[in-house]
PDB file of C-alpha atoms in Angstrom:
ATOM      1  CA  ALA A  29    -133.700  62.577  49.605  1.00 56.00           C
ATOM      2  CA  ILE A  30    -134.343  66.490  49.854  1.00 75.00           C
ATOM      3  CA  ALA A  31    -132.867  66.886  46.161  1.00 66.00           C
ATOM      4  CA  LEU A  32    -135.313  64.448  44.701  1.00 67.00           C
ATOM      5  CA  ASP A  33    -138.690  65.515  46.901  1.00 69.00           C
ATOM      6  CA  PRO A  34    -138.150  69.060  48.378  1.00 76.00           C
ATOM      7  CA  LEU A  35    -141.889  69.475  49.051  1.00 81.00           C
ATOM      8  CA  SER A  36    -142.179  66.219  50.956  1.00 92.00           C
ATOM      9  CA  ALA A  37    -142.945  67.156  54.415  1.00 93.00           C
ATOM     10  CA  PRO A  38    -142.215  63.634  55.929  1.00 92.00           C
ATOM     11  CA  ILE A  39    -138.803  63.497  54.112  1.00 94.00           C
ATOM     12  CA  ASN A  40    -138.028  66.918  55.608  1.00 94.00           C
ATOM     13  CA  ALA A  41    -138.832  66.044  59.041  1.00 95.00           C
ATOM     14  CA  GLY A  42    -136.583  62.943  58.592  1.00 94.00           C
ATOM     15  CA  ALA A  43    -133.832  65.077  57.924  1.00 96.00           C
ATOM     16  CA  ALA A  44    -134.715  67.365  61.004  1.00 95.00           C
ATOM     17  CA  TRP A  45    -134.119  63.905  63.123  1.00 92.00           C
ATOM     18  CA  ILE A  46    -130.896  63.130  61.427  1.00 93.00           C
ATOM     19  CA  TYR A  47    -129.498  66.888  61.985  1.00 96.00           C
ATOM     20  CA  LEU A  48    -131.009  66.479  65.785  1.00 93.00           C
ATOM     21  CA  GLN A  49    -128.926  63.188  66.189  1.00 91.00           C
ATOM     22  CA  ALA A  50    -125.636  64.827  64.961  1.00 94.00           C
ATOM     23  CA  HIS A  51    -126.476  67.361  67.641  1.00 95.00           C
ATOM     24  CA  GLU A  52    -126.959  70.373  64.835  1.00 96.00           C
ATOM     25  CA  PHE A  53    -129.896  71.672  66.830  1.00 97.00           C
ATOM     26  CA  GLU A  54    -130.413  74.777  64.635  1.00 98.00           C
ATOM     27  CA  GLU A  55    -130.218  73.011  61.665  1.00 98.00           C
ATOM     28  CA  SER A  56    -132.402  70.494  63.041  1.00 97.00           C
ATOM     29  CA  ALA A  57    -135.187  72.915  63.979  1.00 98.00           C
ATOM     30  CA  ARG A  58    -135.014  75.148  60.593  1.00 98.00           C
ATOM     31  CA  GLN A  59    -135.332  71.513  58.811  1.00 97.00           C
ATOM     32  CA  ALA A  60    -138.533  70.930  61.407  1.00 97.00           C
ATOM     33  CA  ARG A  61    -140.118  74.284  60.536  1.00 97.00           C
ATOM     34  CA  ARG A  62    -139.913  73.735  56.875  1.00 97.00           C
ATOM     35  CA  ALA A  63    -141.545  70.354  57.322  1.00 97.00           C
ATOM     36  CA  LEU A  64    -144.214  72.183  59.301  1.00 97.00           C
ATOM     37  CA  GLU A  65    -144.640  74.867  56.459  1.00 97.00           C
ATOM     38  CA  LEU A  66    -145.318  72.168  53.961  1.00 96.00           C
ATOM     39  CA  GLU A  67    -147.680  69.842  56.336  1.00 96.00           C
ATOM     40  CA  PRO A  68    -148.764  72.008  59.616  1.00 95.00           C
ATOM     41  CA  GLY A  69    -149.455  69.836  62.415  1.00 91.00           C
ATOM     42  CA  LEU A  70    -147.032  66.816  61.277  1.00 93.00           C
ATOM     43  CA  ARG A  71    -146.084  65.356  64.576  1.00 87.00           C
ATOM     44  CA  GLU A  72    -142.751  64.068  63.675  1.00 89.00           C
ATOM     45  CA  ALA A  73    -141.718  67.560  62.802  1.00 94.00           C
ATOM     46  CA  GLN A  74    -143.371  69.189  65.940  1.00 92.00           C
ATOM     47  CA  SER A  75    -141.755  66.783  68.239  1.00 89.00           C
ATOM     48  CA  CYS A  76    -138.329  67.279  66.464  1.00 92.00           C
ATOM     49  CA  LEU A  77    -138.662  71.007  66.465  1.00 95.00           C
ATOM     50  CA  ALA A  78    -139.537  71.089  70.154  1.00 91.00           C
ATOM     51  CA  LEU A  79    -136.554  68.766  71.361  1.00 90.00           C
ATOM     52  CA  ALA A  80    -134.240  70.823  68.858  1.00 94.00           C
ATOM     53  CA  LEU A  81    -135.224  73.969  70.690  1.00 94.00           C
ATOM     54  CA  LEU A  82    -135.222  72.465  74.100  1.00 90.00           C
ATOM     55  CA  TYR A  83    -131.426  71.505  73.421  1.00 91.00           C
ATOM     56  CA  GLN A  84    -130.593  74.946  72.548  1.00 94.00           C
ATOM     57  CA  GLY A  85    -132.059  75.897  75.952  1.00 92.00           C
ATOM     58  CA  LYS A  86    -134.968  77.716  74.442  1.00 94.00           C
ATOM     59  CA  HIS A  87    -137.639  76.668  76.702  1.00 90.00           C
ATOM     60  CA  ALA A  88    -140.296  79.129  76.073  1.00 91.00           C
ATOM     61  CA  GLU A  89    -139.830  78.374  72.298  1.00 93.00           C
ATOM     62  CA  ALA A  90    -139.679  74.541  73.300  1.00 91.00           C
ATOM     63  CA  TRP A  91    -143.010  74.577  74.877  1.00 91.00           C
ATOM     64  CA  ALA A  92    -144.983  76.603  72.260  1.00 90.00           C
ATOM     65  CA  ALA A  93    -143.895  73.659  70.102  1.00 90.00           C
ATOM     66  CA  MET A  94    -144.761  71.052  72.421  1.00 88.00           C
ATOM     67  CA  ARG A  95    -147.866  72.413  73.281  1.00 88.00           C
ATOM     68  CA  PRO A  96    -149.792  71.122  70.387  1.00 88.00           C
ATOM     69  CA  LEU A  97    -148.500  67.631  71.198  1.00 83.00           C
ATOM     70  CA  ALA A  98    -149.861  67.521  74.821  1.00 84.00           C
ATOM     71  CA  PRO A  99    -152.893  65.423  75.125  1.00 83.00           C
ATOM     72  CA  PRO A 100    -156.869  67.024  75.685  1.00 84.00           C
ATOM     73  CA  GLY A 101    -156.859  68.064  79.192  1.00 84.00           C
ATOM     74  CA  PHE A 102    -153.412  68.827  80.045  1.00 82.00           C
ATOM     75  CA  ARG A 103    -153.090  71.430  82.973  1.00 83.00           C
ATOM     76  CA  GLU A 104    -150.457  73.589  82.033  1.00 81.00           C
ATOM     77  CA  PRO A 105    -148.269  75.263  84.507  1.00 84.00           C
ATOM     78  CA  ARG A 106    -147.352  78.963  83.806  1.00 83.00           C
ATOM     79  CA  ASN A 107    -143.620  78.414  83.438  1.00 85.00           C
ATOM     80  CA  PRO A 108    -142.830  76.700  80.136  1.00 86.00           C
ATOM     81  CA  THR A 109    -139.725  74.511  82.160  1.00 84.00           C
ATOM     82  CA  ASP A 110    -142.411  73.506  84.466  1.00 86.00           C
ATOM     83  CA  ALA A 111    -144.475  72.310  81.471  1.00 85.00           C
ATOM     84  CA  ILE A 112    -142.066  70.623  79.938  1.00 83.00           C
ATOM     85  CA  VAL A 113    -141.132  68.807  82.737  1.00 84.00           C
ATOM     86  CA  LEU A 114    -144.655  67.821  83.571  1.00 85.00           C
ATOM     87  CA  LEU A 115    -145.605  66.677  79.816  1.00 82.00           C
ATOM     88  CA  PHE A 116    -142.586  64.480  79.977  1.00 80.00           C
ATOM     89  CA  ARG A 117    -143.398  62.919  83.183  1.00 82.00           C
ATOM     90  CA  GLN A 118    -146.914  61.999  81.837  1.00 79.00           C
ATOM     91  CA  PHE A 119    -145.469  60.657  78.940  1.00 75.00           C
ATOM     92  CA  VAL A 120    -143.178  58.456  81.024  1.00 70.00           C
ATOM     93  CA  ALA A 121    -146.306  57.285  82.939  1.00 73.00           C
ATOM     94  CA  THR A 122    -148.549  56.597  79.985  1.00 72.00           C
ATOM     95  CA  ARG A 123    -146.248  55.534  77.115  1.00 64.00           C
ATOM     96  CA  THR A 124    -144.543  52.154  78.113  1.00 64.00           C
ATOM     97  CA  ARG A 125    -144.606  50.485  74.662  1.00 78.00           C
ATOM     98  CA  ASN A 126    -141.390  52.565  73.801  1.00 85.00           C
ATOM     99  CA  PRO A 127    -138.595  51.968  76.244  1.00 91.00           C
ATOM    100  CA  TYR A 128    -136.153  53.886  74.157  1.00 89.00           C
ATOM    101  CA  ALA A 129    -138.429  56.928  73.926  1.00 86.00           C
ATOM    102  CA  ARG A 130    -139.280  56.368  77.567  1.00 88.00           C
ATOM    103  CA  ALA A 131    -135.490  56.787  78.329  1.00 92.00           C
ATOM    104  CA  VAL A 132    -134.883  59.872  76.453  1.00 89.00           C
ATOM    105  CA  ARG A 133    -137.366  61.775  78.506  1.00 86.00           C
ATOM    106  CA  LEU A 134    -136.113  60.203  81.697  1.00 91.00           C
ATOM    107  CA  ALA A 135    -132.254  61.203  80.683  1.00 92.00           C
ATOM    108  CA  TRP A 136    -133.858  64.883  79.870  1.00 87.00           C
ATOM    109  CA  LEU A 137    -135.423  64.795  83.477  1.00 88.00           C
ATOM    110  CA  GLY A 138    -132.293  63.842  85.430  1.00 91.00           C
ATOM    111  CA  GLU A 139    -133.624  60.480  86.219  1.00 92.00           C
ATOM    112  CA  THR A 140    -130.264  58.537  85.312  1.00 95.00           C
ATOM    113  CA  ASP A 141    -130.985  55.376  87.046  1.00 96.00           C
ATOM    114  CA  ALA A 142    -134.600  55.101  85.608  1.00 94.00           C
ATOM    115  CA  ALA A 143    -133.287  56.099  81.688  1.00 95.00           C
ATOM    116  CA  LEU A 144    -130.462  53.581  82.084  1.00 96.00           C
ATOM    117  CA  GLU A 145    -133.087  50.839  83.037  1.00 96.00           C
ATOM    118  CA  ALA A 146    -135.416  52.145  80.113  1.00 94.00           C
ATOM    119  CA  ILE A 147    -132.219  51.527  77.830  1.00 95.00           C
ATOM    120  CA  GLU A 148    -131.522  48.420  78.980  1.00 95.00           C
ATOM    121  CA  GLU A 149    -135.004  47.337  78.078  1.00 93.00           C
ATOM    122  CA  ALA A 150    -134.657  48.768  74.655  1.00 92.00           C
ATOM    123  CA  VAL A 151    -131.120  47.155  74.256  1.00 93.00           C
ATOM    124  CA  ARG A 152    -132.899  43.441  75.460  1.00 92.00           C
ATOM    125  CA  ALA A 153    -135.633  44.175  73.151  1.00 90.00           C
ATOM    126  CA  ARG A 154    -132.977  44.960  70.458  1.00 87.00           C
ATOM    127  CA  ARG A 155    -134.903  48.260  69.532  1.00 84.00           C
ATOM    128  CA  PRO A 156    -133.603  49.673  66.190  1.00 85.00           C
ATOM    129  CA  SER A 157    -133.236  53.069  68.064  1.00 83.00           C
ATOM    130  CA  ALA A 158    -130.755  51.441  70.339  1.00 81.00           C
ATOM    131  CA  VAL A 159    -127.945  51.916  68.066  1.00 84.00           C
ATOM    132  CA  MET A 160    -128.251  55.617  68.296  1.00 86.00           C
ATOM    133  CA  LEU A 161    -127.110  55.468  71.989  1.00 90.00           C
ATOM    134  CA  ARG A 162    -123.996  57.494  71.154  1.00 87.00           C
ATOM    135  CA  SER A 163    -125.741  60.168  69.574  1.00 90.00           C
ATOM    136  CA  GLU A 164    -128.696  60.667  71.259  1.00 91.00           C
ATOM    137  CA  PRO A 165    -128.532  64.294  72.450  1.00 93.00           C
ATOM    138  CA  ALA A 166    -130.380  63.405  76.076  1.00 91.00           C
ATOM    139  CA  PHE A 167    -127.796  60.637  76.754  1.00 94.00           C
ATOM    140  CA  VAL A 168    -124.789  62.794  76.554  1.00 93.00           C
ATOM    141  CA  GLY A 169    -124.675  63.128  80.338  1.00 93.00           C
ATOM    142  CA  LEU A 170    -124.665  59.211  80.560  1.00 95.00           C
ATOM    143  CA  TRP A 171    -121.635  58.909  78.538  1.00 92.00           C
ATOM    144  CA  GLY A 172    -119.393  58.834  81.467  1.00 93.00           C
ATOM    145  CA  SER A 173    -121.595  55.951  83.229  1.00 95.00           C
ATOM    146  CA  PRO A 174    -119.636  52.495  82.931  1.00 96.00           C
ATOM    147  CA  ARG A 175    -123.257  50.768  82.954  1.00 96.00           C
ATOM    148  CA  PHE A 176    -124.093  53.206  79.849  1.00 96.00           C
ATOM    149  CA  ARG A 177    -120.731  52.399  78.047  1.00 94.00           C
ATOM    150  CA  THR A 178    -121.637  48.536  78.551  1.00 94.00           C
ATOM    151  CA  LEU A 179    -125.205  49.034  77.016  1.00 93.00           C
ATOM    152  CA  MET A 180    -123.613  50.812  74.146  1.00 91.00           C
ATOM    153  CA  GLU A 181    -121.009  47.738  73.528  1.00 90.00           C
ATOM    154  CA  LYS A 182    -124.403  45.276  73.877  1.00 89.00           C
ATOM    155  CA  ALA A 183    -126.172  47.529  71.049  1.00 87.00           C
ATOM    156  CA  GLY A 184    -123.337  47.277  68.936  1.00 80.00           C
ATOM    157  CA  ARG A 185    -122.374  50.937  68.743  1.00 58.00           C
TER     158      ARG A 185
END
C-alpha cells in the first residue's frame, strides 16, 4: 500500500502497527515517525510510536510521544515511567469500551489476572483484535499461562 501511496499518513501509520505486531520495534517507530511527518498529531501514529519506544525500553522517549495523548488536566509525575504507568491506569479506568485495548495496558502494568479477564471479554465479544493475541507484544509475558493458551485457541489463533 505504501508503494501505491507513500504520502498517505494513515497508510504509513498502519504499516507502523504491522511492524509493532511483528515485534520489529525500531522499524515500527521509524514508520510511525514518517506518518507523523506527513500528518503531525495523527493519534494512530502517535500511539504506535509511543508503544514502539516503550517496548524498546526507551521510557523517556515513549513518554515524550505519549504526552500529547494525555487528557487535559493530566498531572504529570517527574519520572517518565511513572507518567506512563499513571496514564495507562487512567486509560484502564476510563476506557471500558474496548476490552482488548484495556488488556494490553493491564498486561504492560503487570496486572496479569485483570489482563486475562479483559482478554476473555474480548474473545467472548469476538473482537477482531482478539486474533492478534499471539503477536501482541504486551502479551509475551502471558504466553506460558494455560489460561492464555486456552483463550488463543478460543480466538482461533
